[in-house]
XYZ file of C-alpha atoms in Angstrom:
673
model
C -35.484 -3.768 -62.466
C -33.999 -0.846 -60.561
C -36.526 1.714 -59.468
C -35.964 5.363 -58.678
C -36.292 6.164 -54.996
C -37.782 9.544 -54.210
C -37.496 11.405 -50.916
C -40.309 12.771 -48.825
C -39.573 15.448 -46.201
C -41.261 15.135 -42.820
C -41.916 18.552 -41.358
C -41.336 19.287 -37.694
C -44.369 19.810 -35.527
C -44.943 23.466 -34.751
C -43.749 23.120 -31.168
C -40.398 21.663 -32.332
C -39.765 24.251 -35.017
C -38.702 26.743 -32.397
C -35.945 26.162 -29.848
C -37.010 24.290 -26.725
C -37.433 26.215 -23.527
C -34.867 24.886 -21.062
C -36.105 23.897 -17.627
C -32.873 24.845 -15.801
C -31.168 28.230 -15.493
C -27.714 26.968 -16.434
C -26.141 30.428 -16.383
C -27.159 30.884 -12.744
C -25.894 27.449 -11.673
C -22.512 27.483 -13.415
C -19.539 29.769 -13.850
C -18.820 31.047 -17.364
C -16.232 28.352 -18.147
C -18.454 25.529 -16.930
C -21.408 26.984 -18.833
C -19.479 27.047 -22.113
C -18.603 23.347 -21.738
C -22.081 22.279 -20.612
C -23.830 24.038 -23.518
C -21.301 22.998 -26.185
C -22.737 22.100 -29.583
C -22.198 18.902 -31.533
C -18.722 17.682 -32.412
C -15.714 16.653 -30.327
C -15.008 18.566 -27.108
C -12.091 18.397 -24.690
C -12.723 19.833 -21.225
C -9.492 20.504 -19.332
C -10.746 20.538 -15.756
C -8.135 21.886 -13.340
C -7.915 20.523 -9.802
C -10.975 21.424 -7.726
C -12.701 23.172 -10.659
C -16.023 21.307 -10.543
C -15.399 18.574 -13.091
C -18.177 16.312 -11.817
C -20.628 19.204 -11.627
C -19.882 20.040 -15.252
C -20.501 16.468 -16.403
C -23.748 16.220 -14.415
C -25.069 19.437 -15.920
C -23.949 18.333 -19.385
C -26.106 15.204 -19.092
C -29.036 17.326 -17.875
C -28.518 19.879 -20.667
C -28.525 17.257 -23.416
C -31.788 15.777 -22.131
C -33.203 19.242 -21.578
C -32.357 20.083 -25.191
C -34.359 17.165 -26.527
C -31.750 14.416 -26.802
C -33.204 10.992 -26.076
C -31.529 9.835 -22.819
C -30.971 6.371 -24.324
C -28.719 8.019 -26.912
C -26.294 9.226 -24.214
C -23.343 7.086 -23.074
C -21.458 8.088 -19.903
C -18.154 6.247 -19.386
C -16.430 6.352 -16.000
C -13.752 4.398 -14.154
C -15.998 3.216 -11.331
C -19.610 2.138 -11.274
C -20.137 4.265 -8.177
C -19.116 7.512 -9.899
C -21.463 6.794 -12.851
C -24.363 6.097 -10.493
C -23.707 9.233 -8.457
C -23.527 11.434 -11.554
C -26.765 10.060 -12.979
C -28.520 10.398 -9.618
C -27.462 14.049 -9.458
C -28.586 14.541 -13.065
C -31.926 12.985 -12.108
C -32.337 15.546 -9.331
C -31.925 18.266 -11.971
C -33.854 16.888 -14.921
C -36.110 14.164 -13.551
C -36.551 10.414 -13.975
C -35.644 10.377 -17.680
C -31.950 10.403 -16.727
C -32.336 6.766 -15.697
C -32.404 5.823 -19.366
C -28.869 7.149 -19.864
C -26.380 4.303 -20.356
C -23.778 4.954 -17.680
C -21.056 2.696 -16.359
C -17.456 1.599 -16.598
C -15.693 0.825 -19.851
C -15.808 -2.867 -19.010
C -19.487 -2.985 -18.026
C -20.482 -1.287 -21.294
C -18.211 -3.667 -23.240
C -19.882 -6.639 -21.543
C -23.315 -5.344 -22.589
C -22.313 -4.769 -26.215
C -20.467 -8.075 -26.639
C -23.459 -10.060 -25.403
C -25.583 -8.223 -27.937
C -23.282 -8.189 -30.986
C -20.391 -10.549 -30.207
C -21.460 -13.542 -32.339
C -19.929 -12.022 -35.472
C -16.463 -12.438 -33.931
C -17.125 -15.801 -32.293
C -18.293 -14.571 -28.868
C -21.506 -16.283 -27.750
C -23.948 -14.297 -25.547
C -23.487 -16.749 -22.681
C -19.722 -16.243 -22.329
C -18.186 -16.403 -18.852
C -16.069 -13.589 -17.427
C -12.999 -14.773 -15.538
C -11.984 -12.782 -12.482
C -8.287 -12.178 -11.880
C -7.852 -15.282 -9.728
C -9.582 -17.566 -12.240
C -7.539 -16.106 -15.114
C -4.300 -16.735 -13.220
C -5.374 -20.321 -12.473
C -6.013 -20.916 -16.176
C -2.550 -19.555 -16.964
C -1.090 -21.951 -14.383
C -2.960 -24.864 -15.983
C -1.765 -23.957 -19.470
C 1.782 -23.499 -18.160
C 1.682 -26.978 -16.685
C 0.287 -28.494 -19.898
C 3.154 -26.947 -21.860
C 5.685 -28.417 -19.425
C 6.992 -25.030 -18.339
C 6.695 -25.617 -14.594
C 9.782 -27.755 -14.160
C 11.906 -26.217 -16.847
C 13.344 -23.390 -14.844
C 12.718 -22.322 -11.301
C 12.905 -18.685 -12.316
C 10.098 -18.967 -14.847
C 7.603 -16.244 -13.889
C 4.671 -17.087 -11.670
C 1.092 -16.993 -12.869
C 0.383 -13.527 -11.401
C 3.398 -12.023 -13.129
C 2.475 -13.624 -16.464
C -1.053 -12.235 -16.102
C 0.406 -8.785 -15.468
C 2.522 -9.025 -18.632
C -0.414 -10.114 -20.790
C -2.701 -7.462 -19.288
C -0.237 -4.640 -19.901
C 0.267 -5.820 -23.479
C -3.500 -5.738 -24.101
C -4.115 -2.341 -22.519
C -1.196 -0.547 -24.141
C -1.624 -2.125 -27.610
C 2.008 -3.248 -27.497
C 3.443 -6.681 -28.155
C 4.128 -9.067 -25.299
C 7.807 -9.196 -26.283
C 8.045 -5.427 -26.008
C 6.444 -5.427 -22.552
C 8.796 -8.150 -21.282
C 11.969 -6.538 -22.637
C 11.092 -3.087 -21.272
C 9.509 -3.888 -17.921
C 10.373 -7.491 -17.062
C 13.847 -7.738 -18.552
C 14.968 -10.293 -15.938
C 12.676 -12.747 -17.764
C 14.008 -11.956 -21.260
C 15.436 -15.490 -21.617
C 11.875 -16.822 -21.626
C 10.502 -14.741 -24.500
C 9.796 -17.719 -26.744
C 8.151 -19.811 -24.014
C 6.055 -16.895 -22.787
C 4.882 -16.284 -26.348
C 3.809 -19.945 -26.625
C 2.041 -19.766 -23.289
C 0.222 -16.569 -24.262
C -1.017 -18.152 -27.493
C -2.167 -21.308 -25.681
C -3.922 -19.218 -23.018
C -5.854 -17.277 -25.663
C -6.800 -20.530 -27.437
C -8.033 -22.112 -24.200
C -10.256 -19.108 -23.483
C -11.798 -19.073 -26.961
C -12.504 -22.819 -26.894
C -14.374 -22.535 -23.616
C -16.102 -19.158 -24.260
C -14.138 -17.507 -21.477
C -13.186 -13.834 -21.373
C -10.848 -12.318 -18.831
C -11.269 -8.755 -17.647
C -9.044 -7.254 -20.358
C -10.712 -9.335 -23.078
C -13.914 -7.349 -22.664
C -12.263 -4.289 -24.195
C -9.955 -6.242 -26.509
C -12.927 -8.054 -28.038
C -15.082 -4.932 -28.182
C -12.315 -3.210 -30.154
C -12.141 -6.230 -32.465
C -15.920 -6.149 -32.927
C -15.888 -2.441 -33.784
C -12.978 -2.843 -36.195
C -14.193 -5.894 -38.096
C -18.001 -5.753 -37.982
C -18.987 -2.557 -39.777
C -22.708 -3.192 -39.280
C -22.351 -3.573 -35.526
C -20.070 -0.535 -35.319
C -22.589 1.619 -37.195
C -25.541 0.421 -35.090
C -23.724 1.010 -31.807
C -22.466 4.424 -32.883
C -25.962 5.497 -33.948
C -27.358 4.226 -30.651
C -24.936 6.283 -28.570
C -24.991 9.635 -30.360
C -23.478 11.507 -27.428
C -20.502 10.060 -25.580
C -19.190 11.543 -22.330
C -15.952 10.286 -20.766
C -14.784 11.073 -17.231
C -11.097 11.200 -16.151
C -9.870 10.906 -19.712
C -6.260 11.485 -18.641
C -6.379 8.034 -16.985
C -7.337 6.115 -20.129
C -5.009 3.672 -21.841
C -4.440 3.190 -25.562
C -7.047 0.441 -25.810
C -9.761 2.582 -24.177
C -8.949 5.573 -26.397
C -9.224 3.402 -29.498
C -12.604 2.009 -28.341
C -13.923 5.555 -27.831
C -12.789 6.541 -31.327
C -14.593 3.592 -32.874
C -17.781 4.204 -30.860
C -18.008 7.723 -32.281
C -17.503 6.691 -35.879
C -20.838 8.082 -37.195
C -21.089 11.372 -35.302
C -17.899 12.510 -33.481
C -20.039 13.795 -30.584
C -17.497 12.962 -27.915
C -16.875 15.089 -24.827
C -13.959 13.971 -22.691
C -13.231 15.583 -19.347
C -9.898 15.390 -17.568
C -6.752 17.166 -16.464
C -3.445 16.522 -18.177
C -1.722 17.803 -15.025
C -3.215 14.902 -13.039
C -2.180 12.066 -15.340
C -0.347 9.835 -12.816
C -1.259 6.232 -13.596
C 1.301 5.190 -16.204
C 2.134 2.132 -14.059
C -1.418 0.897 -14.751
C -1.014 1.365 -18.495
C -2.634 4.820 -18.674
C -0.945 7.234 -21.034
C -0.601 10.975 -20.785
C -0.492 11.068 -24.588
C -4.222 10.275 -24.920
C -5.406 13.614 -23.575
C -2.639 15.539 -25.358
C -3.412 13.885 -28.707
C -7.215 14.030 -28.453
C -7.497 16.990 -30.882
C -5.466 14.976 -33.432
C -7.640 11.896 -32.932
C -10.765 14.032 -33.328
C -10.087 16.893 -35.769
C -12.150 20.004 -35.101
C -12.039 19.539 -31.325
C -13.119 22.525 -29.221
C -11.060 22.862 -26.031
C -12.725 24.220 -22.891
C -10.769 25.069 -19.743
C -12.094 25.046 -16.184
C -9.689 27.168 -14.141
C -11.723 28.470 -11.217
C -10.826 26.385 -8.176
C -13.347 25.855 -5.364
C -11.016 23.951 -3.015
C -7.815 25.787 -2.192
C -6.691 29.265 -1.199
C -4.846 31.405 -3.746
C -1.403 31.035 -2.069
C -1.637 27.255 -2.541
C -2.793 27.659 -6.133
C 0.067 30.088 -6.855
C 2.523 27.364 -5.838
C 0.666 24.704 -7.852
C 0.612 26.938 -10.950
C 4.332 27.599 -10.628
C 5.150 23.857 -10.337
C 3.136 22.804 -13.374
C 4.293 25.751 -15.509
C 7.624 23.953 -15.916
C 6.000 20.871 -17.455
C 7.421 20.253 -20.922
C 4.067 19.267 -22.449
C 0.734 20.573 -21.174
C -2.442 22.509 -21.790
C -1.640 25.928 -20.388
C -4.004 26.927 -17.609
C -3.831 29.007 -14.451
C -5.946 28.070 -11.468
C -7.583 30.906 -9.548
C -10.051 31.171 -6.690
C -12.172 33.676 -4.828
C -10.491 32.482 -1.597
C -7.761 35.092 -1.805
C -6.470 34.973 1.777
C -4.612 32.166 3.460
C -1.191 31.267 4.862
C 1.700 30.666 2.499
C 2.681 27.028 1.958
C 5.709 26.107 4.112
C 8.929 24.421 3.016
C 10.433 22.668 6.031
C 14.023 21.399 6.162
C 14.647 18.622 8.678
C 17.995 17.266 9.853
C 16.807 13.708 9.188
C 13.787 11.485 8.799
C 12.964 11.410 12.500
C 13.103 15.190 12.765
C 10.603 15.292 9.907
C 8.324 12.871 11.769
C 8.590 14.814 15.050
C 7.747 18.085 13.322
C 4.650 16.641 11.666
C 3.404 15.069 14.905
C 3.902 18.299 16.833
C 2.307 20.449 14.130
C -0.738 18.174 13.931
C -1.257 18.535 17.678
C -0.988 22.328 17.366
C -3.483 22.401 14.490
C -5.877 20.257 16.499
C -5.719 22.786 19.325
C -6.523 25.496 16.764
C -9.685 23.635 15.782
C -8.549 21.595 12.772
C -9.982 18.098 13.312
C -7.727 15.106 12.687
C -10.022 13.934 9.906
C -9.117 17.133 8.015
C -5.384 16.364 8.121
C -3.519 14.207 5.604
C 0.113 13.218 5.185
C 0.894 12.347 1.566
C 3.893 10.496 0.179
C 5.140 9.160 -3.111
C 5.763 5.584 -1.944
C 4.137 3.613 0.846
C 7.357 2.937 2.760
C 8.101 6.671 3.072
C 5.716 6.934 6.022
C 7.161 4.157 8.150
C 9.146 6.284 10.594
C 6.198 8.663 10.854
C 3.870 5.762 11.720
C 6.098 4.934 14.694
C 6.201 8.568 15.829
C 2.429 9.043 15.553
C 1.910 5.889 17.612
C 4.241 7.271 20.287
C 2.190 10.480 20.387
C -1.055 8.440 20.439
C -2.259 10.163 17.279
C -4.645 7.718 15.561
C -4.453 7.342 11.794
C -5.553 5.253 8.869
C -3.263 4.417 6.008
C -4.384 4.285 2.388
C -2.458 2.987 -0.562
C -0.841 -0.392 -0.253
C 0.001 -2.352 2.849
C 1.718 -0.886 5.836
C 5.457 -1.200 5.380
C 5.802 -3.561 8.324
C 3.145 -5.891 6.903
C 4.781 -6.541 3.546
C 5.919 -10.156 3.178
C 9.571 -9.434 2.333
C 10.020 -7.022 5.244
C 8.444 -9.584 7.588
C 10.778 -12.232 6.166
C 13.916 -10.238 6.910
C 12.734 -9.126 10.347
C 11.928 -12.729 11.286
C 15.647 -13.521 10.931
C 16.543 -10.548 13.164
C 14.022 -11.712 15.797
C 15.409 -15.238 15.826
C 18.897 -13.878 16.584
C 17.498 -11.648 19.335
C 15.309 -14.404 20.813
C 16.075 -18.026 19.817
C 12.827 -19.105 21.534
C 10.643 -17.072 19.128
C 8.920 -20.044 17.467
C 6.715 -17.889 15.214
C 9.738 -16.210 13.620
C 11.617 -19.527 13.466
C 8.751 -21.100 11.514
C 8.711 -18.243 9.003
C 12.493 -18.415 8.564
C 12.522 -22.191 8.100
C 9.722 -22.136 5.516
C 11.898 -19.907 3.322
C 14.567 -22.605 2.984
C 14.375 -24.728 -0.163
C 13.126 -28.232 0.588
C 11.467 -27.296 3.898
C 7.708 -27.806 4.004
C 5.270 -27.435 6.926
C 6.018 -30.940 8.318
C 9.815 -30.546 8.125
C 9.571 -27.064 9.656
C 7.576 -28.404 12.625
C 10.055 -31.231 13.202
C 13.086 -28.962 13.050
C 11.356 -26.396 15.264
C 10.573 -29.024 17.910
C 14.253 -30.004 17.998
C 15.424 -26.365 18.163
C 13.234 -25.608 21.189
C 14.792 -28.498 23.133
C 18.386 -27.903 22.054
C 21.033 -25.922 23.942
C 22.705 -25.043 20.650
C 19.835 -24.455 18.190
C 22.119 -23.673 15.260
C 23.705 -27.119 15.527
C 20.238 -28.620 15.001
C 20.088 -26.954 11.594
C 23.516 -28.312 10.635
C 22.433 -31.823 11.547
C 19.594 -31.976 9.001
C 20.323 -34.017 5.873
C 18.501 -34.381 2.591
C 17.379 -31.753 0.066
C 17.081 -28.999 2.689
C 20.416 -29.733 4.368
C 22.563 -27.261 2.457
C 20.044 -24.409 2.849
C 19.683 -25.013 6.590
C 23.487 -25.020 7.054
C 23.707 -21.637 5.267
C 20.942 -20.310 7.538
C 22.731 -21.608 10.642
C 26.017 -19.964 9.627
C 24.334 -16.590 9.015
C 22.371 -16.570 12.271
C 25.245 -17.857 14.416
C 27.668 -15.251 13.087
C 25.214 -12.530 14.077
C 24.477 -14.063 17.482
C 28.183 -13.971 18.315
C 28.880 -10.630 16.637
C 30.697 -7.890 18.494
C 28.609 -5.321 16.621
C 25.150 -5.253 18.249
C 23.768 -2.471 16.041
C 20.584 -3.269 14.096
C 22.005 -1.913 10.829
C 24.751 -4.602 10.966
C 22.155 -7.334 11.513
C 19.921 -6.072 8.717
C 22.866 -5.759 6.323
C 24.179 -9.300 6.964
C 20.753 -10.911 6.766
C 20.006 -8.973 3.581
C 23.022 -10.567 1.881
C 21.800 -14.028 2.919
C 18.155 -13.305 2.082
C 18.649 -11.676 -1.343
C 18.812 -15.001 -3.309
C 15.641 -16.128 -1.475
C 13.941 -12.825 -2.321
C 14.792 -13.298 -6.004
C 13.400 -16.820 -5.917
C 10.218 -15.997 -3.991
C 9.092 -12.803 -5.702
C 8.980 -12.013 -9.414
C 8.982 -8.294 -8.619
C 12.063 -8.518 -6.403
C 13.735 -5.401 -7.931
C 10.958 -3.250 -6.416
C 11.045 -5.079 -3.080
C 14.767 -4.482 -2.609
C 13.976 -0.769 -2.243
C 11.833 -1.525 0.809
C 14.666 -3.519 2.352
C 17.103 -0.698 1.630
C 14.730 1.595 3.484
C 14.573 -0.846 6.404
C 18.367 -0.597 6.593
C 18.087 3.203 6.675
C 15.607 2.955 9.557
C 17.905 0.539 11.409
C 20.721 3.088 11.226
C 18.774 5.266 13.663
C 18.961 2.680 16.472
C 21.776 1.592 18.794
C 20.237 -1.645 20.049
C 18.261 -4.565 18.591
C 15.668 -4.606 21.361
C 14.632 -0.973 20.877
C 14.589 -1.440 17.097
C 12.306 -4.475 17.247
C 10.104 -2.929 19.953
C 9.398 0.137 17.821
C 8.690 -2.027 14.803
C 6.142 -3.991 16.787
C 4.076 -0.895 17.577
C 0.721 -1.416 15.895
C -1.133 1.703 14.799
C -4.846 1.493 15.673
C -6.874 0.009 12.852
C -4.081 0.584 10.416
C -5.771 -1.501 7.781
C -9.077 0.395 7.870
C -9.740 2.261 4.681
C -12.285 4.954 4.084
C -13.785 4.901 7.576
C -15.167 8.228 8.697
C -15.016 8.891 12.393
C -18.445 9.495 13.988
C -17.143 11.929 16.610
C -14.084 13.870 17.598
C -12.721 11.280 19.990
C -12.595 8.688 17.228
C -11.104 10.911 14.562
C -8.131 9.679 12.587
C -5.766 11.563 10.376
C -4.976 10.066 6.972
C -1.659 8.733 5.736
C -1.879 8.118 2.025
C 0.087 7.581 -1.127
C -0.571 10.428 -3.534
C -2.094 8.000 -6.029
C -4.708 6.998 -3.457
C -5.367 10.640 -2.544
C -6.332 11.780 -6.037
C -9.798 13.338 -6.037
C -9.733 13.920 -2.254
C -9.109 17.058 -0.180
C -8.198 18.095 3.381
C -7.861 21.361 5.321
C -4.214 20.591 6.038
C -1.823 18.532 3.927
C 1.774 17.495 4.631
C 3.813 16.274 1.655
C 6.789 14.387 3.080
C 10.121 13.390 1.601
C 10.037 16.307 -0.852
C 13.759 15.764 -1.333
C 15.475 15.285 -4.669
C 16.121 11.590 -5.151
C 12.978 10.503 -3.359
C 10.452 12.872 -4.873
C 11.151 12.807 -7.692
C 12.621 9.346 -7.394
C 16.203 8.936 -8.569
C 14.906 6.237 -10.918
C 13.015 8.896 -12.898
C 16.098 11.009 -13.635
C 17.047 8.979 -16.702
C 13.677 9.124 -18.478
C 11.995 12.430 -19.319
C 8.474 10.979 -19.442
C 8.895 9.398 -15.991
C 10.229 12.645 -14.553
C 7.275 14.536 -15.994
C 4.843 12.076 -14.421
C 6.594 12.669 -11.079
C 6.026 16.414 -11.571
C 2.320 15.800 -12.159
C 2.243 13.617 -9.052
C 3.773 16.479 -7.053
C 1.116 18.813 -8.469
C -1.667 16.421 -7.431
C -0.259 16.303 -3.890
C -0.098 20.092 -3.555
C -3.646 20.603 -4.875
C -5.190 18.327 -2.220
C -4.783 21.092 0.402
C -7.571 23.559 1.148
C -5.773 25.977 3.520
C -2.575 24.612 5.120
C 0.253 23.048 3.117
C 3.617 21.832 4.444
C 6.360 20.401 2.229
C 9.032 18.645 4.292
C 12.415 17.363 3.214
C 15.032 15.583 5.365
C 18.690 16.346 4.596
C 21.904 14.329 4.837
C 20.057 11.096 4.083
C 22.115 8.403 2.357
C 20.081 6.466 -0.210
C 21.646 3.012 -0.521
C 19.803 2.120 -3.710
C 21.027 5.096 -5.735
C 24.220 5.715 -3.756
C 23.191 9.382 -3.410
C 23.371 11.674 -0.395
C 19.984 13.378 -0.372
C 19.989 16.970 0.879
C 18.359 19.139 -1.761
C 14.648 19.974 -1.884
C 12.719 18.524 -4.799
C 13.820 19.908 -8.172
C 10.159 20.705 -8.805
C 10.681 23.653 -6.443
C 13.770 24.996 -8.231
C 11.809 27.628 -10.144
C 9.511 28.587 -7.275
C 10.214 32.128 -6.108
C 10.866 32.646 -2.403
C 7.774 34.854 -1.986
C 5.518 31.837 -2.666
C 6.883 29.794 0.250
C 7.533 30.229 3.949
C 10.908 28.736 4.892
C 10.979 26.965 8.253
C 14.102 26.163 10.289
C 13.532 23.465 12.911
C 15.283 24.290 16.166
C 15.588 21.814 19.039
C 14.298 23.008 22.391
C 17.327 23.910 24.505
C 19.537 24.703 21.526
C 20.755 23.003 18.389
C 19.096 22.700 15.046
C 16.934 20.048 13.517
C 17.760 21.638 10.220
C 18.644 25.113 9.056
C 16.805 26.768 6.234
C 19.150 27.818 3.469
C 18.917 30.132 0.513
C 17.438 27.626 -1.895
C 16.697 29.870 -4.769
């Protein structure tokens, strides 16, 4: 028998009937824009936080305000991209509001997913005791499955385990099919679509059978849980009634979908980010997430943080002008109370080395003026762009650390090619010989040692290679012919050596590295560097210069004598700041890259990358561009400053002409506007 259910209203205690008295004077601690975001009511909120506008401060105070307003800390979820940033924010919130902030659930997307899957995952076949595979373990499982399917011997050009993992990962994070990922980004493996599909399916089956989850599975399975288990979705959403997301412009499609599902019962989502700093598309992040947030969450209130606490107004004027030309954006205009400061400088250099010499000299001048080396950074779009500068800084004994990828000289493919050059220059260089021999098909460590022992004793080392029979014989003969032709060449210039070896090495490069299209650009750049030298010995000597502690990352110098300036890719510099910033290779065809000219979305990401670089500077900003540089990859002669400066009026930039001491120009400034 169905009975009528009546309601009974519980009245609030007298002390809760009136608004709570807040323990913090938020108006005194925040500017008006920050205050509006921090004290926002329920419902979806998008905080567009311009560069240097106090994004972290706003999030910290938002956490404190929610707790201060009576929200149970355990009902707050703070999602960040690193565990460290979540911990730091909650520690700062604790300093404001007290120990209760410790009950806030804060962490990375993946750590929160791990927690929820262990609690609710059984409904989709995930046991609480599942094992998380790290990247290496996941790749090993792929290799095992590949072997079981008989795909190892089928074709030598079948992608390696790391490449397959990259394909699968990108498919998961972008919510696109594996076929689509392969055809768009790994087209040189298009012939293997069917086999890769089989391998992917077998890999997923193997994981499920053994209760294994790889890193991406944590979010994939959480999304599945939220989509297909309504009870779990409702419970989780009610648990986390207030969701805060940091760096929302860096989220991928999978993360955005998870956030939407988590907020299914309340829509109390506040995301903080800057569309102008969305620069991680290569990791699967999409600019569209932050632009489409109001569509995903109807009724969104947009807050803008435009007061900058980092840079001077002249730098911000340039940054505003650059980003104004973006085709899709949230309109904002950065301003600061730091009105005075030198204009940013646009410096034309007659070539790459002139650029490097200028930067080295200017850094020394700035140091004399009191700017410590640790407050100087040189930023670049790609890691290899700094190679000539690294040599020049070493000559001037200016210590530096490099962030963002390996040093150019340490990359495997560059070392491979240079090993061939060294063998020609010095046939007794056994280290280089060993590296060269190991690249030949059919040559293993034992064979390499035997051949090397014979080479050392021989008067005609190249004849030793021709005398080897068996599986490696043909490859060693081709190596001998290449090296001997260079040893007897009438053209001693390094560019000739690099060019000839490149032709020989290219098939090896394609066989050794699945990402060979990217690596060829480094070798093209090595050829460009070689063009600046007349002799092999000088070329190799400069390449051998080792910058002090070049591999050290994030080390702060304890005193002036140990200070190091920073060389960094712009991607690695995001979120950081320096008194003086040099942005090098600001020449059209390099920044933006010529590869971006054919795709509007790629070109727009390059613009945002340029904006990020400019907004790292507090007081001094130098944009340098070499002219008359031939780019072998694109076939272009590079001489024009970056197109991102086309609409910048001349009153926003100082134009510098570099003049050689004693007469002559490094580069003449022209009327660029």
